[in-house]
PDB file of C-alpha atoms in Angstrom:
ATOM      1  CA  MET A   1      92.510 120.243 108.217  1.00 89.00           C
ATOM      2  CA  LEU A   2      90.538 118.522 105.466  1.00 91.00           C
ATOM      3  CA  GLU A   3      86.891 118.672 106.473  1.00 94.00           C
ATOM      4  CA  ASN A   4      84.854 118.128 103.317  1.00 95.00           C
ATOM      5  CA  PRO A   5      84.418 114.395 102.535  1.00 93.00           C
ATOM      6  CA  ARG A   6      83.198 115.254  99.026  1.00 94.00           C
ATOM      7  CA  SER A   7      86.174 117.398  98.035  1.00 96.00           C
ATOM      8  CA  PRO A   8      88.107 116.433  94.864  1.00 95.00           C
ATOM      9  CA  ARG A   9      91.211 115.630  96.885  1.00 94.00           C
ATOM     10  CA  VAL A  10      89.353 113.212  99.129  1.00 96.00           C
ATOM     11  CA  ARG A  11      87.726 111.566  96.132  1.00 96.00           C
ATOM     12  CA  SER A  12      91.058 111.141  94.372  1.00 96.00           C
ATOM     13  CA  VAL A  13      92.394 109.232  97.370  1.00 97.00           C
ATOM     14  CA  ALA A  14      89.249 107.101  97.647  1.00 97.00           C
ATOM     15  CA  LYS A  15      89.512 106.150  93.959  1.00 97.00           C
ATOM     16  CA  LEU A  16      92.695 104.218  94.716  1.00 97.00           C
ATOM     17  CA  ALA A  17      90.503 101.415  96.035  1.00 95.00           C
ATOM     18  CA  LYS A  18      89.866 100.669  92.336  1.00 96.00           C
ATOM     19  CA  LYS A  19      92.487  98.976  90.177  1.00 96.00           C
ATOM     20  CA  ALA A  20      91.980 101.334  87.227  1.00 97.00           C
ATOM     21  CA  ALA A  21      92.912 104.339  89.375  1.00 97.00           C
ATOM     22  CA  ARG A  22      95.950 102.531  90.771  1.00 97.00           C
ATOM     23  CA  VAL A  23      97.175 101.609  87.306  1.00 96.00           C
ATOM     24  CA  GLU A  24      96.666 105.141  86.025  1.00 97.00           C
ATOM     25  CA  SER A  25      98.326 106.884  88.965  1.00 97.00           C
ATOM     26  CA  GLY A  26     100.918 104.341  90.048  1.00 98.00           C
ATOM     27  CA  MET A  27      99.703 104.807  93.622  1.00 98.00           C
ATOM     28  CA  PHE A  28      97.903 102.628  96.134  1.00 98.00           C
ATOM     29  CA  LEU A  29      96.030 102.997  99.404  1.00 96.00           C
ATOM     30  CA  LEU A  30      97.503 102.122 102.791  1.00 96.00           C
ATOM     31  CA  GLU A  31      95.284 102.056 105.888  1.00 95.00           C
ATOM     32  CA  GLY A  32      95.839 101.744 109.614  1.00 93.00           C
ATOM     33  CA  PRO A  33      98.651 102.593 112.041  1.00 94.00           C
ATOM     34  CA  GLN A  34     100.484  99.259 111.759  1.00 93.00           C
ATOM     35  CA  ALA A  35     100.797  99.293 107.981  1.00 94.00           C
ATOM     36  CA  VAL A  36     101.632 103.004 107.887  1.00 96.00           C
ATOM     37  CA  ALA A  37     104.326 102.548 110.538  1.00 96.00           C
ATOM     38  CA  GLU A  38     105.904  99.673 108.597  1.00 96.00           C
ATOM     39  CA  ALA A  39     105.966 101.752 105.417  1.00 97.00           C
ATOM     40  CA  LEU A  40     107.559 104.726 107.176  1.00 96.00           C
ATOM     41  CA  ASN A  41     110.124 102.539 108.928  1.00 95.00           C
ATOM     42  CA  PHE A  42     111.118 100.320 105.989  1.00 96.00           C
ATOM     43  CA  ARG A  43     110.271 102.183 102.758  1.00 96.00           C
ATOM     44  CA  PRO A  44     109.575 105.843 103.635  1.00 96.00           C
ATOM     45  CA  GLU A  45     110.439 106.987 100.114  1.00 96.00           C
ATOM     46  CA  LEU A  46     107.272 105.263  98.882  1.00 97.00           C
ATOM     47  CA  VAL A  47     104.901 107.283 101.073  1.00 97.00           C
ATOM     48  CA  GLN A  48     103.658 110.267  99.088  1.00 96.00           C
ATOM     49  CA  GLU A  49     100.976 111.605 101.449  1.00 95.00           C
ATOM     50  CA  LEU A  50      99.793 110.803 104.945  1.00 96.00           C
ATOM     51  CA  PHE A  51      96.427 111.669 106.445  1.00 97.00           C
ATOM     52  CA  GLY A  52      95.332 111.200 110.036  1.00 96.00           C
ATOM     53  CA  THR A  53      92.896 112.340 112.673  1.00 95.00           C
ATOM     54  CA  PRO A  54      94.099 114.357 115.678  1.00 95.00           C
ATOM     55  CA  THR A  55      93.000 111.515 117.958  1.00 94.00           C
ATOM     56  CA  ALA A  56      95.085 108.983 116.041  1.00 94.00           C
ATOM     57  CA  LEU A  57      98.103 111.247 116.142  1.00 91.00           C
ATOM     58  CA  ASP A  58      97.800 111.537 119.922  1.00 93.00           C
ATOM     59  CA  ARG A  59      97.695 107.734 120.202  1.00 94.00           C
ATOM     60  CA  TYR A  60     100.607 107.135 117.822  1.00 94.00           C
ATOM     61  CA  PRO A  61     103.106 110.003 118.152  1.00 92.00           C
ATOM     62  CA  ASP A  62     105.866 107.791 116.714  1.00 94.00           C
ATOM     63  CA  ILE A  63     104.089 107.813 113.357  1.00 94.00           C
ATOM     64  CA  ALA A  64     104.102 111.595 113.242  1.00 89.00           C
ATOM     65  CA  GLN A  65     107.785 111.615 114.145  1.00 91.00           C
ATOM     66  CA  ALA A  66     108.619 109.030 111.479  1.00 94.00           C
ATOM     67  CA  ALA A  67     106.712 111.041 108.882  1.00 94.00           C
ATOM     68  CA  GLU A  68     108.556 114.205 109.865  1.00 92.00           C
ATOM     69  CA  ASP A  69     111.928 112.426 109.749  1.00 94.00           C
ATOM     70  CA  ALA A  70     111.132 111.118 106.264  1.00 94.00           C
ATOM     71  CA  ASP A  71     109.804 114.491 105.094  1.00 94.00           C
ATOM     72  CA  VAL A  72     106.420 112.944 104.262  1.00 95.00           C
ATOM     73  CA  PRO A  73     103.585 115.494 103.907  1.00 92.00           C
ATOM     74  CA  PHE A  74     101.059 115.030 106.723  1.00 93.00           C
ATOM     75  CA  GLU A  75      97.586 116.502 106.895  1.00 94.00           C
ATOM     76  CA  PHE A  76      94.913 116.350 109.573  1.00 95.00           C
ATOM     77  CA  VAL A  77      91.484 115.096 108.515  1.00 96.00           C
ATOM     78  CA  THR A  78      88.158 114.645 110.230  1.00 96.00           C
ATOM     79  CA  GLU A  79      86.686 111.216 110.938  1.00 95.00           C
ATOM     80  CA  GLN A  80      84.173 111.812 108.142  1.00 95.00           C
ATOM     81  CA  VAL A  81      86.931 112.534 105.639  1.00 96.00           C
ATOM     82  CA  LEU A  82      88.893 109.486 106.754  1.00 96.00           C
ATOM     83  CA  ASN A  83      85.805 107.314 106.312  1.00 94.00           C
ATOM     84  CA  ALA A  84      85.296 108.722 102.820  1.00 95.00           C
ATOM     85  CA  MET A  85      88.894 107.948 101.843  1.00 96.00           C
ATOM     86  CA  ALA A  86      89.061 104.469 103.319  1.00 93.00           C
ATOM     87  CA  ASP A  87      88.246 101.117 101.767  1.00 91.00           C
ATOM     88  CA  THR A  88      87.402  99.684 105.195  1.00 88.00           C
ATOM     89  CA  VAL A  89      84.204 100.395 107.113  1.00 85.00           C
ATOM     90  CA  THR A  90      86.086 101.418 110.257  1.00 82.00           C
ATOM     91  CA  PRO A  91      89.497 102.898 109.380  1.00 83.00           C
ATOM     92  CA  GLN A  92      91.936 103.167 112.259  1.00 89.00           C
ATOM     93  CA  GLY A  93      92.979 106.782 112.167  1.00 94.00           C
ATOM     94  CA  PHE A  94      95.552 106.850 109.348  1.00 96.00           C
ATOM     95  CA  ILE A  95      95.576 106.609 105.566  1.00 96.00           C
ATOM     96  CA  ALA A  96      98.606 106.940 103.325  1.00 96.00           C
ATOM     97  CA  VAL A  97      99.012 107.206  99.583  1.00 97.00           C
ATOM     98  CA  CYS A  98     102.015 105.158  98.476  1.00 98.00           C
ATOM     99  CA  ARG A  99     103.829 104.589  95.210  1.00 97.00           C
ATOM    100  CA  VAL A 100     103.662 101.062  93.782  1.00 97.00           C
ATOM    101  CA  PHE A 101     107.030  99.304  93.859  1.00 96.00           C
ATOM    102  CA  PRO A 102     107.081  95.889  92.175  1.00 95.00           C
ATOM    103  CA  THR A 103     110.440  94.117  91.939  1.00 96.00           C
ATOM    104  CA  ALA A 104     111.750  92.916  88.576  1.00 96.00           C
ATOM    105  CA  LEU A 105     111.916  89.144  88.259  1.00 95.00           C
ATOM    106  CA  LYS A 106     115.617  89.229  87.358  1.00 95.00           C
ATOM    107  CA  ASP A 107     116.406  91.170  90.531  1.00 96.00           C
ATOM    108  CA  ILE A 108     114.767  88.542  92.721  1.00 96.00           C
ATOM    109  CA  PHE A 109     117.098  85.864  91.407  1.00 95.00           C
ATOM    110  CA  ALA A 110     120.204  88.039  91.385  1.00 93.00           C
ATOM    111  CA  GLY A 111     120.931  87.407  95.049  1.00 85.00           C
ATOM    112  CA  GLU A 112     120.998  83.569  95.172  1.00 91.00           C
ATOM    113  CA  PRO A 113     117.642  83.103  96.943  1.00 97.00           C
ATOM    114  CA  LYS A 114     117.021  80.040  99.091  1.00 97.00           C
ATOM    115  CA  LEU A 115     113.245  80.243  99.617  1.00 98.00           C
ATOM    116  CA  ILE A 116     110.566  81.769  97.395  1.00 98.00           C
ATOM    117  CA  ALA A 117     106.754  81.609  97.295  1.00 98.00           C
ATOM    118  CA  ILE A 118     105.080  81.628  93.862  1.00 98.00           C
ATOM    119  CA  LEU A 119     101.350  82.338  93.590  1.00 98.00           C
ATOM    120  CA  GLU A 120      99.685  81.095  90.404  1.00 97.00           C
ATOM    121  CA  GLU A 121      96.076  82.217  89.979  1.00 96.00           C
ATOM    122  CA  VAL A 122      95.601  82.910  93.675  1.00 97.00           C
ATOM    123  CA  ARG A 123      92.518  85.110  93.522  1.00 97.00           C
ATOM    124  CA  ASP A 124      91.446  85.681  97.118  1.00 97.00           C
ATOM    125  CA  PRO A 125      93.000  88.903  98.498  1.00 97.00           C
ATOM    126  CA  GLY A 126      93.082  87.586 102.048  1.00 97.00           C
ATOM    127  CA  ASN A 127      94.922  84.436 101.007  1.00 97.00           C
ATOM    128  CA  ALA A 128      97.462  86.341  98.923  1.00 98.00           C
ATOM    129  CA  GLY A 129      98.170  88.819 101.694  1.00 98.00           C
ATOM    130  CA  THR A 130      98.441  86.126 104.338  1.00 98.00           C
ATOM    131  CA  ILE A 131     100.870  84.097 102.220  1.00 98.00           C
ATOM    132  CA  ILE A 132     103.047  87.190 101.795  1.00 98.00           C
ATOM    133  CA  ARG A 133     102.978  87.679 105.559  1.00 98.00           C
ATOM    134  CA  ALA A 134     103.820  84.003 106.155  1.00 98.00           C
ATOM    135  CA  ALA A 135     106.676  84.155 103.641  1.00 98.00           C
ATOM    136  CA  ASP A 136     108.045  87.186 105.443  1.00 98.00           C
ATOM    137  CA  ALA A 137     107.766  85.457 108.817  1.00 98.00           C
ATOM    138  CA  ALA A 138     109.455  82.304 107.498  1.00 98.00           C
ATOM    139  CA  GLY A 139     112.392  84.330 106.218  1.00 98.00           C
ATOM    140  CA  ALA A 140     111.655  83.798 102.526  1.00 98.00           C
ATOM    141  CA  ASP A 141     113.687  85.808 100.061  1.00 98.00           C
ATOM    142  CA  ALA A 142     110.802  86.869  97.828  1.00 98.00           C
ATOM    143  CA  VAL A 143     107.222  86.331  96.680  1.00 98.00           C
ATOM    144  CA  ILE A 144     106.119  86.156  93.044  1.00 98.00           C
ATOM    145  CA  LEU A 145     102.546  86.707  91.836  1.00 98.00           C
ATOM    146  CA  THR A 146     101.792  85.588  88.299  1.00 95.00           C
ATOM    147  CA  GLY A 147      99.567  87.678  86.071  1.00 90.00           C
ATOM    148  CA  ARG A 148      96.558  85.490  86.830  1.00 92.00           C
ATOM    149  CA  SER A 149      96.717  86.221  90.546  1.00 97.00           C
ATOM    150  CA  VAL A 150      94.988  89.020  92.451  1.00 97.00           C
ATOM    151  CA  ASP A 151      96.396  92.543  92.209  1.00 97.00           C
ATOM    152  CA  LEU A 152      99.123  92.987  94.827  1.00 98.00           C
ATOM    153  CA  TYR A 153      97.931  96.524  95.579  1.00 98.00           C
ATOM    154  CA  ASN A 154      94.292  95.581  96.142  1.00 97.00           C
ATOM    155  CA  PRO A 155      93.455  97.199  99.534  1.00 96.00           C
ATOM    156  CA  LYS A 156      92.445  93.830 101.004  1.00 96.00           C
ATOM    157  CA  VAL A 157      95.757  92.270  99.963  1.00 98.00           C
ATOM    158  CA  VAL A 158      97.677  95.214 101.410  1.00 97.00           C
ATOM    159  CA  ARG A 159      95.810  94.985 104.727  1.00 95.00           C
ATOM    160  CA  SER A 160      96.294  91.215 104.941  1.00 96.00           C
ATOM    161  CA  THR A 161     100.068  91.547 104.658  1.00 97.00           C
ATOM    162  CA  THR A 162     100.072  93.649 107.873  1.00 93.00           C
ATOM    163  CA  GLY A 163     103.119  95.544 106.664  1.00 94.00           C
ATOM    164  CA  SER A 164     105.064  92.566 105.256  1.00 97.00           C
ATOM    165  CA  LEU A 165     104.479  94.087 101.831  1.00 96.00           C
ATOM    166  CA  PHE A 166     107.361  96.449 102.666  1.00 97.00           C
ATOM    167  CA  HIS A 167     109.737  93.802 104.007  1.00 97.00           C
ATOM    168  CA  LEU A 168     110.596  91.584 101.049  1.00 97.00           C
ATOM    169  CA  PRO A 169     110.824  91.782  97.246  1.00 97.00           C
ATOM    170  CA  ILE A 170     107.594  90.961  95.385  1.00 98.00           C
ATOM    171  CA  ALA A 171     107.316  90.495  91.618  1.00 98.00           C
ATOM    172  CA  ILE A 172     103.969  90.731  89.856  1.00 97.00           C
ATOM    173  CA  ASP A 173     102.333  90.136  86.457  1.00 96.00           C
ATOM    174  CA  VAL A 174     104.827  87.511  85.290  1.00 96.00           C
ATOM    175  CA  GLU A 175     104.286  84.225  83.449  1.00 96.00           C
ATOM    176  CA  LEU A 176     104.848  81.008  85.367  1.00 97.00           C
ATOM    177  CA  GLU A 177     106.932  79.566  82.528  1.00 96.00           C
ATOM    178  CA  ASP A 178     109.325  82.513  82.816  1.00 96.00           C
ATOM    179  CA  VAL A 179     109.544  82.021  86.571  1.00 97.00           C
ATOM    180  CA  ARG A 180     110.300  78.329  86.081  1.00 97.00           C
ATOM    181  CA  LEU A 181     113.208  79.204  83.809  1.00 97.00           C
ATOM    182  CA  ARG A 182     114.623  81.604  86.391  1.00 97.00           C
ATOM    183  CA  VAL A 183     114.206  79.019  89.150  1.00 97.00           C
ATOM    184  CA  ARG A 184     116.126  76.453  87.115  1.00 96.00           C
ATOM    185  CA  GLU A 185     118.914  78.913  86.246  1.00 96.00           C
ATOM    186  CA  ALA A 186     119.261  79.785  89.948  1.00 96.00           C
ATOM    187  CA  GLY A 187     119.758  76.122  90.856  1.00 96.00           C
ATOM    188  CA  MET A 188     116.551  75.973  92.876  1.00 97.00           C
ATOM    189  CA  GLN A 189     113.966  73.210  92.933  1.00 97.00           C
ATOM    190  CA  LEU A 190     110.333  73.972  92.147  1.00 98.00           C
ATOM    191  CA  ILE A 191     107.924  72.128  94.453  1.00 98.00           C
ATOM    192  CA  ALA A 192     104.180  72.343  93.901  1.00 98.00           C
ATOM    193  CA  ALA A 193     101.772  72.199  96.821  1.00 97.00           C
ATOM    194  CA  ASP A 194      99.120  69.743  95.629  1.00 95.00           C
ATOM    195  CA  VAL A 195      96.562  67.448  97.263  1.00 92.00           C
ATOM    196  CA  LYS A 196      97.805  64.531  95.139  1.00 92.00           C
ATOM    197  CA  GLY A 197     101.465  65.011  96.023  1.00 94.00           C
ATOM    198  CA  GLU A 198     103.666  63.003  98.339  1.00 94.00           C
ATOM    199  CA  ASP A 199     103.153  63.300 102.065  1.00 94.00           C
ATOM    200  CA  MET A 200     104.975  66.166 103.773  1.00 95.00           C
ATOM    201  CA  LEU A 201     106.542  63.725 106.251  1.00 94.00           C
ATOM    202  CA  GLU A 202     108.134  61.813 103.345  1.00 92.00           C
ATOM    203  CA  ALA A 203     109.432  65.056 101.894  1.00 92.00           C
ATOM    204  CA  ARG A 204     110.845  65.992 105.283  1.00 92.00           C
ATOM    205  CA  SER A 205     112.594  62.652 105.834  1.00 91.00           C
ATOM    206  CA  SER A 206     114.134  62.679 102.343  1.00 92.00           C
ATOM    207  CA  GLY A 207     116.042  65.870 103.138  1.00 93.00           C
ATOM    208  CA  MET A 208     114.899  67.628  99.978  1.00 93.00           C
ATOM    209  CA  LEU A 209     113.312  70.508 101.885  1.00 96.00           C
ATOM    210  CA  ALA A 210     116.762  71.681 102.963  1.00 96.00           C
ATOM    211  CA  GLU A 211     117.605  72.501  99.343  1.00 97.00           C
ATOM    212  CA  PRO A 212     116.956  75.958  97.830  1.00 97.00           C
ATOM    213  CA  THR A 213     113.242  75.840  97.060  1.00 98.00           C
ATOM    214  CA  ALA A 214     110.580  77.762  95.201  1.00 98.00           C
ATOM    215  CA  TRP A 215     107.123  76.700  96.426  1.00 98.00           C
ATOM    216  CA  LEU A 216     104.310  76.883  93.885  1.00 98.00           C
ATOM    217  CA  PHE A 217     100.765  77.515  95.156  1.00 98.00           C
ATOM    218  CA  GLY A 218      97.692  77.376  92.948  1.00 97.00           C
ATOM    219  CA  ASN A 219      94.100  78.552  92.880  1.00 96.00           C
ATOM    220  CA  GLU A 220      92.034  78.210  96.057  1.00 93.00           C
ATOM    221  CA  ALA A 221      89.277  76.144  94.431  1.00 91.00           C
ATOM    222  CA  ARG A 222      90.963  74.371  91.517  1.00 92.00           C
ATOM    223  CA  GLY A 223      94.548  74.045  92.640  1.00 94.00           C
ATOM    224  CA  LEU A 224      97.118  73.732  89.869  1.00 95.00           C
ATOM    225  CA  PRO A 225      96.153  72.332  86.443  1.00 94.00           C
ATOM    226  CA  GLU A 226      98.188  69.431  85.098  1.00 95.00           C
ATOM    227  CA  GLU A 227     100.211  71.591  82.702  1.00 95.00           C
ATOM    228  CA  LYS A 228     101.318  73.811  85.595  1.00 95.00           C
ATOM    229  CA  LEU A 229     102.036  70.876  87.882  1.00 95.00           C
ATOM    230  CA  ALA A 230     104.243  69.472  85.155  1.00 95.00           C
ATOM    231  CA  LEU A 231     106.566  72.461  85.529  1.00 96.00           C
ATOM    232  CA  ALA A 232     107.500  71.365  89.057  1.00 97.00           C
ATOM    233  CA  GLU A 233     110.053  68.655  89.838  1.00 94.00           C
ATOM    234  CA  ARG A 234     107.748  67.182  92.441  1.00 94.00           C
ATOM    235  CA  SER A 235     104.581  67.920  94.382  1.00 97.00           C
ATOM    236  CA  VAL A 236     103.908  67.686  98.098  1.00 97.00           C
ATOM    237  CA  MET A 237     100.705  67.675 100.113  1.00 95.00           C
ATOM    238  CA  VAL A 238     100.009  68.812 103.660  1.00 94.00           C
ATOM    239  CA  PRO A 239      98.177  65.830 105.211  1.00 92.00           C
ATOM    240  CA  LEU A 240      94.887  66.148 107.054  1.00 92.00           C
ATOM    241  CA  TYR A 241      94.872  64.132 110.276  1.00 93.00           C
ATOM    242  CA  GLY A 242      91.524  65.319 111.608  1.00 94.00           C
ATOM    243  CA  GLN A 243      88.058  65.510 110.116  1.00 91.00           C
ATOM    244  CA  ALA A 244      88.474  68.757 108.166  1.00 91.00           C
ATOM    245  CA  GLU A 245      87.394  68.435 104.543  1.00 88.00           C
ATOM    246  CA  SER A 246      90.263  70.618 103.364  1.00 87.00           C
ATOM    247  CA  MET A 247      92.790  73.210 104.473  1.00 90.00           C
ATOM    248  CA  ASN A 248      92.758  76.914 103.666  1.00 93.00           C
ATOM    249  CA  LEU A 249      95.349  77.760 101.018  1.00 96.00           C
ATOM    250  CA  ALA A 250      97.125  80.351 103.132  1.00 97.00           C
ATOM    251  CA  THR A 251      97.366  77.913 106.050  1.00 97.00           C
ATOM    252  CA  ALA A 252      98.776  75.162 103.837  1.00 96.00           C
ATOM    253  CA  ALA A 253     101.244  77.608 102.291  1.00 98.00           C
ATOM    254  CA  SER A 254     102.392  78.674 105.752  1.00 98.00           C
ATOM    255  CA  VAL A 255     103.098  75.041 106.661  1.00 97.00           C
ATOM    256  CA  CYS A 256     105.059  74.477 103.449  1.00 98.00           C
ATOM    257  CA  LEU A 257     107.154  77.605 103.826  1.00 98.00           C
ATOM    258  CA  TYR A 258     107.953  76.876 107.444  1.00 98.00           C
ATOM    259  CA  GLU A 259     108.883  73.250 106.708  1.00 97.00           C
ATOM    260  CA  SER A 260     111.458  74.570 104.265  1.00 98.00           C
ATOM    261  CA  ALA A 261     112.601  77.250 106.687  1.00 98.00           C
ATOM    262  CA  PHE A 262     113.091  74.655 109.466  1.00 97.00           C
ATOM    263  CA  ALA A 263     114.943  72.261 107.175  1.00 96.00           C
ATOM    264  CA  GLN A 264     117.229  74.893 105.679  1.00 97.00           C
ATOM    265  CA  ARG A 265     118.176  76.298 109.052  1.00 94.00           C
ATOM    266  CA  SER A 266     118.769  72.856 110.532  1.00 93.00           C
ATOM    267  CA  ALA A 267     121.071  72.034 107.636  1.00 87.00           C
ATOM    268  CA  THR A 268     123.231  75.101 108.276  1.00 81.00           C
ATOM    269  CA  ALA A 269     123.194  74.924 112.082  1.00 71.00           C
TER     270      ALA A 269
END
């Protein structure tokens, strides 16, 4: 059992909360039983090390079994060691070190995708992670983060995906212009989510949402600049019917992705 929270091994794990350490090592931090279970069930080859407290192992025996089945090294740690490793204030019993696994842009478009989420300069980790989770739930084929967006392997992004990080292809550090070219070559339409766009109800009634679509989402505060909006064939807004001043980006993105998911499935029913 690891008992010293100041040991070099513990510190090396804790350093993965910083981007520089992730870039240097090619590893990232995964916390909590839900995320660890998803990694072991869907991408066990990515899990390099797994740490947990005896109490957590008693509560989640399936995780220990999954780790054993995948031949993932497991080591007991004390609560103090877990706290020293974790990015969160109250870690939930498990921490894993995983290998980063971005998908190449060309591979995303190799399989004739029907629904994709593109994040351009989305900086808030919670928003990015929640959009990835929403894309997964809506049955999207992939998510793409441009180079101006938050780091995919930021611990807050990873936690916000609640395991969806391991469910669908995600490309990172690409230029929006390159993505636009791929979208066009794949026969997809690029629709920007924008407060000045046409009403979602009009988009729904026109039938365009049933077509293969790449949704483009911009910065939380500034949205998409004109030169980026110009890359899209059209823009659509999620209307506000109540008194709210605005809608959270991740919430608006969830609506957009699900509108497309509903329309595409209705068209093939």
